[in-house]
Tab-separated table of C-alpha atoms in Angstrom:
chain	number	residue	atom	x	y	z
A	1	MET	CA	102.166	141.672	85.897
A	2	PRO	CA	103.192	145.243	84.859
A	3	SER	CA	104.011	145.427	81.256
A	4	LEU	CA	107.629	144.939	79.837
A	5	LYS	CA	107.248	147.768	77.738
A	6	ARG	CA	106.217	150.341	80.481
A	7	ASN	CA	109.359	148.989	82.079
A	8	PHE	CA	111.765	149.097	79.846
A	9	PHE	CA	110.494	152.712	78.703
A	10	PHE	CA	110.934	154.035	82.344
A	11	GLN	CA	114.415	151.930	83.240
A	12	PHE	CA	115.877	153.711	79.839
A	13	LEU	CA	114.901	156.912	80.816
A	14	LEU	CA	116.137	156.412	83.937
A	15	ALA	CA	119.362	155.178	82.133
A	16	PHE	CA	119.523	157.929	79.820
A	17	THR	CA	119.419	160.634	82.964
A	18	GLN	CA	122.043	158.368	84.280
A	19	VAL	CA	124.116	159.468	81.233
A	20	ALA	CA	123.424	162.870	80.209
A	21	PHE	CA	123.403	164.054	83.608
A	22	PRO	CA	127.039	163.198	84.506
A	23	LEU	CA	127.754	164.838	80.998
A	24	ILE	CA	126.332	167.979	82.322
A	25	THR	CA	128.256	167.661	85.240
A	26	TYR	CA	131.861	166.610	84.440
A	27	PRO	CA	132.758	169.380	82.808
A	28	TYR	CA	131.993	171.426	85.090
A	29	LEU	CA	133.861	169.588	88.158
A	30	ALA	CA	136.955	168.419	85.739
A	31	ARG	CA	137.728	172.138	85.287
A	32	THR	CA	136.868	173.243	88.859
A	33	LEU	CA	138.546	170.391	90.881
A	34	GLU	CA	140.811	169.520	88.821
A	35	PRO	CA	142.867	166.289	88.594
A	36	SER	CA	143.702	166.096	91.795
A	37	GLY	CA	140.342	166.840	93.572
A	38	ILE	CA	138.636	164.468	90.991
A	39	GLY	CA	141.237	161.723	92.345
A	40	LYS	CA	140.731	162.139	95.944
A	41	VAL	CA	136.655	162.026	95.497
A	42	GLY	CA	137.161	159.282	93.121
A	43	TYR	CA	139.698	157.129	95.810
A	44	ILE	CA	136.927	157.546	98.518
A	45	GLU	CA	134.055	156.588	96.008
A	46	PHE	CA	135.940	153.514	94.576
A	47	ILE	CA	137.268	151.996	98.257
A	48	ALA	CA	133.168	152.632	99.443
A	49	GLY	CA	131.968	150.778	96.108
A	50	LEU	CA	134.027	147.906	96.742
A	51	ILE	CA	132.794	147.578	100.359
A	52	ILE	CA	129.518	148.392	99.710
A	53	THR	CA	129.716	145.664	96.981
A	54	ILE	CA	131.432	143.117	99.119
A	55	PHE	CA	129.171	143.667	102.505
A	56	SER	CA	126.099	143.518	100.735
A	57	VAL	CA	126.866	139.848	100.708
A	58	GLY	CA	125.172	139.449	97.174
A	59	ILE	CA	121.581	141.074	98.348
A	60	PRO	CA	121.462	143.184	95.454
A	61	TYR	CA	121.209	139.722	93.017
A	62	TYR	CA	119.991	137.406	95.597
A	63	GLY	CA	117.026	140.019	96.423
A	64	VAL	CA	115.807	140.356	93.364
A	65	ARG	CA	115.770	137.105	92.156
A	66	GLU	CA	113.764	135.959	95.388
A	67	ILE	CA	111.184	138.736	95.671
A	68	ALA	CA	110.370	138.532	92.002
A	69	ARG	CA	109.948	134.671	92.922
A	70	LEU	CA	107.621	135.434	95.277
A	71	LYS	CA	105.684	137.932	93.011
A	72	ASN	CA	102.754	136.083	94.086
A	73	ASN	CA	103.143	135.574	97.642
A	74	ILE	CA	102.425	138.261	99.268
A	75	ALA	CA	103.336	136.894	102.908
A	76	GLY	CA	106.369	135.107	101.524
A	77	ARG	CA	107.552	138.296	100.008
A	78	GLY	CA	107.110	140.717	103.058
A	79	LYS	CA	109.248	137.933	105.353
A	80	THR	CA	112.058	137.925	102.740
A	81	PHE	CA	112.082	141.106	102.655
A	82	LEU	CA	112.339	142.002	106.545
A	83	ASP	CA	114.719	139.234	106.651
A	84	LEU	CA	117.395	140.360	104.157
A	85	ILE	CA	117.097	144.267	105.135
A	86	SER	CA	118.173	142.847	108.841
A	87	ILE	CA	121.475	141.083	106.874
A	88	HIS	CA	122.035	144.047	105.315
A	89	LEU	CA	121.816	146.792	108.249
A	90	LEU	CA	124.255	144.343	110.368
A	91	THR	CA	126.266	143.415	107.724
A	92	SER	CA	126.770	147.874	106.663
A	93	LEU	CA	127.579	147.954	109.464
A	94	ALA	CA	131.089	145.523	109.934
A	95	GLY	CA	131.330	147.399	106.382
A	96	MET	CA	131.848	150.951	107.980
A	97	ALA	CA	134.192	149.586	110.577
A	98	PHE	CA	136.001	148.207	108.372
A	99	PHE	CA	136.143	151.518	105.714
A	100	PHE	CA	138.353	153.144	108.736
A	101	VAL	CA	140.880	150.649	109.440
A	102	VAL	CA	140.788	150.925	105.585
A	103	LEU	CA	141.674	154.332	105.246
A	104	SER	CA	144.094	154.262	108.429
A	105	LEU	CA	146.022	152.451	106.767
A	106	ASN	CA	146.789	154.948	104.048
A	107	LYS	CA	149.202	157.386	105.420
A	108	SER	CA	148.877	160.101	102.991
A	109	PHE	CA	144.768	160.450	103.454
A	110	ASP	CA	144.470	163.274	105.734
A	111	ASP	CA	140.549	164.198	104.727
A	112	GLN	CA	139.058	163.482	107.473
A	113	PRO	CA	135.350	164.821	106.454
A	114	LEU	CA	135.967	162.378	103.552
A	115	LEU	CA	135.698	159.871	105.458
A	116	TYR	CA	133.035	160.314	107.605
A	117	LEU	CA	130.934	160.995	104.308
A	118	GLY	CA	132.402	157.676	103.169
A	119	ALA	CA	130.863	156.222	105.745
A	120	LEU	CA	127.834	157.776	105.728
A	121	TYR	CA	127.035	156.794	102.519
A	122	ILE	CA	128.280	152.662	103.345
A	123	LEU	CA	125.648	152.456	105.720
A	124	LEU	CA	122.661	154.338	103.948
A	125	GLN	CA	122.919	151.465	101.434
A	126	ALA	CA	121.208	148.604	103.614
A	127	PHE	CA	118.190	151.503	103.464
A	128	SER	CA	117.909	151.715	99.319
A	129	VAL	CA	115.834	148.601	98.917
A	130	GLU	CA	117.015	148.814	95.580
A	131	TRP	CA	116.878	144.431	94.987
A	132	TYR	CA	113.241	145.141	96.460
A	133	LEU	CA	112.120	147.514	94.098
A	134	GLN	CA	113.601	145.848	90.892
A	135	GLY	CA	112.317	142.414	92.119
A	136	THR	CA	108.644	143.870	92.840
A	137	GLU	CA	109.334	145.333	88.631
A	138	ALA	CA	108.477	148.947	90.426
A	139	PHE	CA	110.373	150.560	87.511
A	140	ASP	CA	108.831	153.720	86.877
A	141	PHE	CA	108.863	154.347	90.835
A	142	ILE	CA	112.559	153.789	90.366
A	143	ALA	CA	112.727	156.030	87.501
A	144	ILE	CA	110.943	159.264	88.843
A	145	ARG	CA	112.770	159.010	92.253
A	146	SER	CA	115.840	158.884	90.850
A	147	ILE	CA	115.429	161.614	88.137
A	148	VAL	CA	114.072	164.175	90.842
A	149	ILE	CA	116.633	163.640	92.989
A	150	ARG	CA	119.396	163.726	90.949
A	151	ILE	CA	118.323	166.981	89.412
A	152	VAL	CA	118.040	168.360	93.044
A	153	GLY	CA	122.117	166.962	93.526
A	154	ILE	CA	122.732	168.275	90.014
A	155	ILE	CA	121.619	172.478	91.046
A	156	ALA	CA	123.426	172.035	94.285
A	157	ILE	CA	126.797	171.257	92.224
A	158	PHE	CA	126.350	174.584	90.451
A	159	LEU	CA	125.283	176.323	93.088
A	160	PHE	CA	127.972	174.824	96.001
A	161	VAL	CA	130.869	173.394	94.182
A	162	LYS	CA	133.019	176.655	93.203
A	163	THR	CA	136.853	176.093	93.772
A	164	LYS	CA	139.150	173.326	93.955
A	165	THR	CA	139.308	172.944	97.330
A	166	ASP	CA	135.318	172.182	97.271
A	167	PHE	CA	135.862	168.454	96.659
A	168	ILE	CA	134.437	167.771	100.028
A	169	ILE	CA	131.159	170.188	99.459
A	170	TYR	CA	130.889	167.997	96.025
A	171	TYR	CA	131.315	164.355	98.054
A	172	GLY	CA	128.541	165.636	100.460
A	173	ILE	CA	126.190	166.662	97.935
A	174	ILE	CA	126.853	162.794	96.748
A	175	THR	CA	126.122	161.446	100.380
A	176	ALA	CA	122.959	164.133	100.867
A	177	THR	CA	121.296	162.696	97.532
A	178	GLN	CA	121.859	158.997	98.656
A	179	LEU	CA	120.324	159.899	102.103
A	180	LEU	CA	117.232	160.945	100.062
A	181	VAL	CA	116.942	157.924	97.984
A	182	SER	CA	116.901	155.776	100.771
A	183	ILE	CA	114.193	157.511	102.877
A	184	VAL	CA	112.063	157.405	99.615
A	185	SER	CA	112.697	153.977	98.533
A	186	LEU	CA	112.403	152.337	102.769
A	187	SER	CA	108.924	154.522	102.793
A	188	LYS	CA	107.721	152.822	99.761
A	189	ALA	CA	108.834	149.170	101.074
A	190	ILE	CA	107.384	149.657	104.572
A	191	ALA	CA	103.712	150.807	103.151
A	192	GLU	CA	103.814	147.945	100.675
A	193	ASN	CA	104.215	145.579	103.140
A	194	ASN	CA	102.770	143.742	106.421
A	195	PHE	CA	105.133	143.160	109.077
A	196	THR	CA	103.304	142.404	112.248
A	197	LYS	CA	103.160	138.336	112.098
A	198	ALA	CA	106.824	138.590	110.317
A	199	SER	CA	109.499	137.072	112.712
A	200	ILE	CA	113.320	137.660	111.302
A	201	GLN	CA	114.614	134.079	110.442
A	202	LEU	CA	117.905	134.883	109.116
A	203	GLN	CA	119.929	131.360	108.994
A	204	PRO	CA	117.516	130.271	105.673
A	205	HIS	CA	118.953	132.500	103.797
A	206	PHE	CA	123.157	132.035	104.315
A	207	LYS	CA	123.582	128.894	102.347
A	208	PRO	CA	122.544	130.532	99.129
A	209	LEU	CA	123.878	134.233	99.784
A	210	LEU	CA	127.214	132.857	100.652
A	211	TYR	CA	127.627	132.091	96.568
A	212	PHE	CA	126.528	135.501	95.901
A	213	PHE	CA	127.963	136.984	98.817
A	214	LEU	CA	132.000	135.211	97.495
A	215	THR	CA	130.927	135.965	94.042
A	216	THR	CA	130.551	139.517	94.557
A	217	THR	CA	133.345	139.707	96.547
A	218	PHE	CA	135.631	138.412	93.858
A	219	ILE	CA	133.490	140.967	91.083
A	220	SER	CA	134.569	143.925	93.414
A	221	THR	CA	138.420	142.984	93.535
A	222	TYR	CA	138.602	143.554	89.681
A	223	VAL	CA	136.382	145.834	89.586
A	224	PHE	CA	137.461	148.392	92.237
A	225	PHE	CA	140.957	147.011	93.090
A	226	ASP	CA	142.501	148.934	90.116
A	227	THR	CA	141.719	152.085	91.443
A	228	ILE	CA	142.907	151.573	94.781
A	229	ILE	CA	146.059	149.488	94.147
A	230	LEU	CA	146.854	152.785	91.479
A	231	GLY	CA	146.268	154.845	94.965
A	232	PHE	CA	148.301	153.003	96.798
A	233	LEU	CA	151.415	152.864	94.406
A	234	THR	CA	150.766	156.170	92.104
A	235	THR	CA	149.747	159.843	92.974
A	236	GLU	CA	146.011	161.695	93.104
A	237	GLU	CA	146.801	162.640	89.340
A	238	HIS	CA	147.269	159.291	88.012
A	239	VAL	CA	143.882	158.020	89.861
A	240	GLY	CA	141.943	160.945	88.388
A	241	TYR	CA	143.462	160.300	84.639
A	242	TYR	CA	142.286	156.939	85.436
A	243	THR	CA	138.603	157.379	87.418
A	244	PHE	CA	137.763	160.046	84.726
A	245	SER	CA	138.328	157.749	82.011
A	246	LEU	CA	136.318	154.440	82.884
A	247	ARG	CA	133.600	156.808	84.271
A	248	ILE	CA	133.592	158.001	80.992
A	249	VAL	CA	133.354	154.259	79.263
A	250	LYS	CA	131.140	152.863	81.655
A	251	LEU	CA	128.309	155.946	80.884
A	252	PRO	CA	126.843	153.942	78.089
A	253	LEU	CA	126.612	150.779	80.054
A	254	LEU	CA	124.069	152.364	82.220
A	255	LEU	CA	121.967	152.739	78.663
A	256	LEU	CA	122.838	148.882	77.251
A	257	LEU	CA	122.914	147.150	80.506
A	258	THR	CA	118.639	148.007	81.004
A	259	PHE	CA	117.390	145.207	79.286
A	260	ASN	CA	119.431	142.683	81.484
A	261	THR	CA	117.845	145.184	84.777
A	262	VAL	CA	114.345	144.723	83.204
A	263	LEU	CA	114.563	140.943	82.779
A	264	TYR	CA	116.191	139.668	85.199
A	265	PRO	CA	113.102	139.769	87.731
A	266	ARG	CA	110.901	138.376	85.037
A	267	ILE	CA	113.221	135.629	83.551
A	268	SER	CA	114.163	134.674	87.088
A	269	PHE	CA	109.883	134.455	87.217
A	270	LEU	CA	109.928	132.579	83.917
A	271	GLN	CA	112.200	130.362	85.139
A	272	THR	CA	110.314	129.147	88.507
A	273	GLU	CA	107.193	128.496	86.369
A	274	LYS	CA	108.652	126.338	84.361
A	275	MET	CA	107.780	128.503	80.784
A	276	GLU	CA	111.906	128.039	79.224
A	277	ASP	CA	110.746	128.899	75.493
A	278	GLU	CA	109.463	131.901	76.548
A	279	ALA	CA	112.739	133.011	78.589
A	280	LYS	CA	114.715	132.105	75.757
A	281	LYS	CA	112.494	134.581	73.674
A	282	TYR	CA	113.956	137.738	76.127
A	283	GLN	CA	117.632	135.784	76.013
A	284	ILE	CA	117.883	136.334	72.146
A	285	PHE	CA	116.731	139.862	71.926
A	286	THR	CA	119.181	141.088	74.272
A	287	ALA	CA	121.903	138.945	73.191
A	288	ASP	CA	121.492	140.622	69.375
A	289	LEU	CA	121.054	143.904	70.907
A	290	ILE	CA	124.448	144.004	72.899
A	291	LEU	CA	126.099	142.693	69.541
A	292	THR	CA	124.283	145.393	67.882
A	293	LEU	CA	124.583	148.426	69.993
A	294	THR	CA	128.353	147.655	71.497
A	295	ILE	CA	130.950	146.860	68.516
A	296	PRO	CA	130.122	150.311	66.799
A	297	LEU	CA	130.197	152.019	70.259
A	298	THR	CA	133.896	150.851	70.983
A	299	VAL	CA	135.163	151.635	67.837
A	300	CYS	CA	133.332	155.053	68.357
A	301	PHE	CA	135.072	155.272	71.721
A	302	TYR	CA	139.000	154.302	70.405
A	303	PHE	CA	138.477	156.745	67.675
A	304	LEU	CA	136.699	159.932	69.022
A	305	ALA	CA	138.797	159.689	72.265
A	306	PRO	CA	140.796	162.481	72.023
A	307	GLU	CA	137.873	164.913	71.157
A	308	ILE	CA	135.811	163.285	73.902
A	309	ILE	CA	138.589	163.797	76.246
A	310	SER	CA	139.050	167.382	75.209
A	311	LEU	CA	135.545	168.429	75.469
A	312	LEU	CA	135.115	166.668	78.872
A	313	GLY	CA	137.951	167.237	80.628
A	314	GLY	CA	140.463	169.816	79.163
A	315	ALA	CA	144.170	169.631	78.568
A	316	LYS	CA	144.391	169.049	81.886
A	317	PHE	CA	142.936	165.513	81.362
A	318	TYR	CA	144.646	165.015	78.026
A	319	PRO	CA	146.993	161.793	79.611
A	320	SER	CA	143.597	160.246	79.499
A	321	ILE	CA	143.469	159.887	76.260
A	322	PRO	CA	145.315	156.650	75.626
A	323	VAL	CA	143.618	154.927	79.107
A	324	LEU	CA	140.020	155.822	77.106
A	325	GLN	CA	141.606	153.888	73.780
A	326	ILE	CA	142.245	151.313	76.107
A	327	LEU	CA	138.742	150.957	77.690
A	328	ALA	CA	136.771	151.733	74.948
A	329	PRO	CA	136.051	147.717	74.289
A	330	LEU	CA	134.383	147.544	77.866
A	331	PRO	CA	131.062	148.221	77.050
A	332	PHE	CA	130.833	145.394	74.639
A	333	VAL	CA	132.706	142.832	76.710
A	334	ILE	CA	130.997	144.129	80.345
A	335	SER	CA	127.515	143.814	78.469
A	336	LEU	CA	128.055	140.322	77.463
A	337	SER	CA	129.111	138.953	80.988
A	338	ASN	CA	126.585	140.805	82.644
A	339	PHE	CA	123.765	138.983	80.117
A	340	PHE	CA	125.483	135.693	80.919
A	341	PHE	CA	125.266	136.409	84.797
A	342	LEU	CA	121.924	137.849	84.756
A	343	GLN	CA	119.899	136.465	82.010
A	344	VAL	CA	121.883	132.793	81.450
A	345	LEU	CA	123.318	131.120	84.221
A	346	SER	CA	121.609	133.217	87.937
A	347	PRO	CA	118.164	132.553	86.946
A	348	GLN	CA	118.918	128.549	86.633
A	349	LEU	CA	120.701	128.592	89.834
A	350	LYS	CA	124.050	128.235	88.712
A	351	GLU	CA	125.997	130.155	91.217
A	352	LYS	CA	128.937	127.824	91.971
A	353	ARG	CA	130.368	128.569	88.352
A	354	ILE	CA	129.391	132.469	88.821
A	355	MET	CA	131.667	132.083	91.783
A	356	LEU	CA	134.547	130.301	89.925
A	357	THR	CA	134.688	132.461	87.233
A	358	VAL	CA	135.093	135.963	88.962
A	359	LEU	CA	137.620	134.077	91.784
A	360	LEU	CA	139.462	133.364	88.727
A	361	GLY	CA	139.159	136.472	87.650
A	362	SER	CA	140.066	138.690	90.918
A	363	MET	CA	143.321	136.266	90.917
A	364	LEU	CA	144.250	137.619	87.323
A	365	SER	CA	143.027	141.371	88.325
A	366	ILE	CA	145.439	141.816	91.229
A	367	GLY	CA	148.424	139.557	89.733
A	368	LEU	CA	147.971	142.405	86.433
A	369	ASN	CA	148.026	145.483	88.681
A	370	TYR	CA	150.684	145.023	90.487
A	371	LEU	CA	152.619	144.041	87.577
A	372	LEU	CA	151.616	146.883	85.051
A	373	ILE	CA	150.843	149.475	87.691
A	374	PRO	CA	154.724	150.423	88.712
A	375	SER	CA	155.915	151.078	84.979
A	376	LEU	CA	152.431	152.079	83.310
A	377	LYS	CA	150.542	153.706	85.459
A	378	GLU	CA	147.215	154.346	84.412
A	379	LYS	CA	147.596	152.898	81.519
A	380	GLY	CA	149.204	150.180	83.697
A	381	ALA	CA	145.241	149.579	85.402
A	382	ALA	CA	143.330	150.414	81.878
A	383	ILE	CA	145.171	147.196	80.425
A	384	ALA	CA	144.196	145.202	83.473
A	385	ALA	CA	141.136	146.041	83.992
A	386	LEU	CA	140.264	144.705	79.754
A	387	THR	CA	142.286	141.881	80.230
A	388	THR	CA	140.433	140.861	83.570
A	389	GLU	CA	136.351	141.882	81.953
A	390	SER	CA	137.250	139.819	78.883
A	391	PHE	CA	138.818	136.768	80.788
A	392	VAL	CA	135.426	136.451	82.696
A	393	CYS	CA	133.720	137.359	80.092
A	394	ILE	CA	134.970	134.449	77.855
A	395	LEU	CA	134.766	132.170	81.027
A	396	LEU	CA	131.112	132.991	81.734
A	397	ALA	CA	130.463	132.283	77.994
A	398	ILE	CA	132.295	128.730	78.079
A	399	PHE	CA	129.821	127.833	81.140
A	400	SER	CA	126.596	129.665	79.376
A	401	TRP	CA	127.834	127.667	76.052
A	402	GLN	CA	124.833	124.993	76.613
A	403	HIS	CA	122.709	128.105	75.649
A	404	VAL	CA	124.250	130.804	74.314
A	405	LYS	CA	124.785	128.590	71.034
A	406	VAL	CA	121.460	128.734	70.148
A	407	ILE	CA	121.022	132.403	71.735
A	408	MET	CA	123.883	134.380	70.307
A	409	LYS	CA	123.614	134.961	66.179
A	410	TRP	CA	127.319	135.411	64.675
A	411	LYS	CA	125.529	136.869	61.483
A	412	THR	CA	125.032	139.992	64.086
A	413	PHE	CA	128.319	140.193	65.447
A	414	ILE	CA	130.230	139.688	61.768
A	415	SER	CA	127.751	142.959	60.445
A	416	SER	CA	127.855	145.150	62.971
A	417	SER	CA	131.676	144.727	62.835
A	418	VAL	CA	132.077	145.308	59.391
A	419	LEU	CA	129.881	148.094	59.668
A	420	SER	CA	131.871	149.681	62.669
A	421	VAL	CA	134.966	150.246	60.491
A	422	PHE	CA	133.279	153.206	58.173
A	423	VAL	CA	133.750	155.148	61.450
A	424	LEU	CA	137.204	155.212	60.614
A	425	PRO	CA	136.527	157.044	57.702
A	426	ILE	CA	133.841	159.188	58.804
A	427	THR	CA	135.472	160.227	61.745
A	428	ILE	CA	139.020	161.455	59.306
A	429	LEU	CA	135.834	163.183	57.278
A	430	CYS	CA	134.508	164.935	60.175
A	431	LYS	CA	138.040	166.251	61.883
A	432	GLY	CA	138.867	167.870	58.493
A	433	GLN	CA	135.490	170.027	58.318
A	434	PHE	CA	135.798	171.019	62.006
A	435	ASN	CA	137.998	172.462	64.742
A	436	GLN	CA	135.744	171.915	67.720
A	437	PRO	CA	135.575	168.823	69.907
A	438	LEU	CA	131.948	168.520	70.521
A	439	MET	CA	131.025	169.363	66.584
A	440	ILE	CA	133.623	166.330	65.548
A	441	ILE	CA	131.905	164.092	68.014
A	442	LEU	CA	127.871	164.773	67.206
A	443	SER	CA	128.810	164.740	63.361
A	444	THR	CA	130.569	161.603	63.625
A	445	ILE	CA	127.909	159.789	65.502
A	446	LEU	CA	125.403	161.730	63.513
A	447	PHE	CA	126.624	160.130	59.973
A	448	PHE	CA	127.641	156.749	61.049
A	449	GLY	CA	124.635	157.084	63.280
A	450	ILE	CA	122.247	157.425	60.333
A	451	ILE	CA	124.040	155.011	57.817
A	452	TYR	CA	124.521	152.066	60.870
A	453	ILE	CA	120.409	152.066	61.582
A	454	LEU	CA	119.360	152.060	58.111
A	455	VAL	CA	121.406	149.511	57.188
A	456	GLN	CA	120.718	147.234	60.691
A	457	ALA	CA	117.226	148.057	60.315
A	458	PHE	CA	116.355	147.456	56.415
A	459	LEU	CA	118.588	146.538	54.308
A	460	LEU	CA	120.055	143.521	56.721
A	461	ARG	CA	116.686	143.358	58.769
A	462	ASN	CA	118.093	143.290	61.734
A	463	MET	CA	115.215	141.977	64.217
A	464	ALA	CA	116.819	143.806	67.259
A	465	MET	CA	117.097	147.059	65.835
A	466	ARG	CA	113.989	147.079	64.526
A	467	ALA	CA	112.650	146.262	68.100
A	468	ALA	CA	114.283	148.734	69.621
A	469	LEU	CA	112.976	151.396	66.696
A	470	PHE	CA	109.511	150.284	68.172
A	471	PHE	CA	108.715	148.977	64.900
A	472	LYS	CA	105.159	147.455	65.857
A	473	LYS	CA	105.667	144.153	63.884
A	474	ASN	CA	108.639	143.467	65.235
A	475	CYS	CA	108.529	144.374	68.855
A	476	SER	CA	106.849	141.712	70.421
A	477	ILE	CA	109.096	141.103	72.556
A	478	VAL	CA	108.879	144.518	74.046
A	479	ASN	CA	105.345	144.762	74.241
A	480	ARG	CA	104.751	141.962	76.640
């Protein structure tokens, strides 16, 4: 079984590049494509993302769990892979057809090349087999593959995206990188399995996939419908303001969800082997780390929103500032929801409770978006998104309460909240000393970060913080 320390390293490396690379391209793309170009691509991306989520019928979650549970059964693993990729291919073809229907309903949409690129992007998801790679804990392969291909994509963006009319070229580059990901990933999966005696049997997967399908469908409603409704009820500029802020605030989640991504297959395996105490140690560590990191991040996003938007988007994206401030708590809320979903409920096969939660969340999202967007535009979509995500998080916590009351540490929540208050005076001080947004952001994060880490790690002896800093005597979890 691969070392968790090695898995964490490569997944964190991948997540770091997923944060760093957009920070390289966002300022250039925002100034080159402008809000209208960003809005066009964002609109297609969100519709494609919605369809991918729905028509993957839960395979990205179910596949990870089942491959992890069959880790020591090579024959069963290969058969399950063949079954699931067959299902995914069929549903992706259906998703392509649905994509064409949805876009045809929007009479204002007239960028046909984006339509065909979006359809191809949807089809390619069936061959990326990320669920298989995560289930086998091939995090080193995932990281190296993704980083190399993304570097190629970044170079292509700077070479070929030159004017605001090049938004089609930009989305073409995104689709081309996905094609490379699918080719490389599928090649590895085929090489690791023997299919000569395997026969495709789809029916045994239908019932468990049904719960995952309904769950991901309801999730997609409140994750993607806000942007789609915003596109129908407002203009491309308003979509651009909203999606720009949403992407920024969700960037840290790529790092924060590293532990959930790595530990989901491991905890699923431990639950199968009846190793409950071992699984709980991982859950306690992750919950503590989420509280320690996401609370100060929320406060930093709120107070530094003007500088962040000015740096990454420029003057034309100033309407995104209040949107980013509204969305600031999302890293905290989504990280906890993801934790309850992947580390507490899903490994214990509590799909029905998860499905009920996201069903209620989707209903709330649709109602709020139609109520708030006509008058508040992108700010209404942001309020609806934060309210829905918070509702889902609270409900998942209630369903997880039997385990959460043992796992969660209120001391960590209180100490992180109190310490985060110091972001405000430090931000005011840095704004008085510097004029450039980059210097204000860096100095605030540096000064506050040093104080926060030292107090948490040494004065309060926060075990999650000490483990994250790789203090040897306190990092038994990550070293396993």
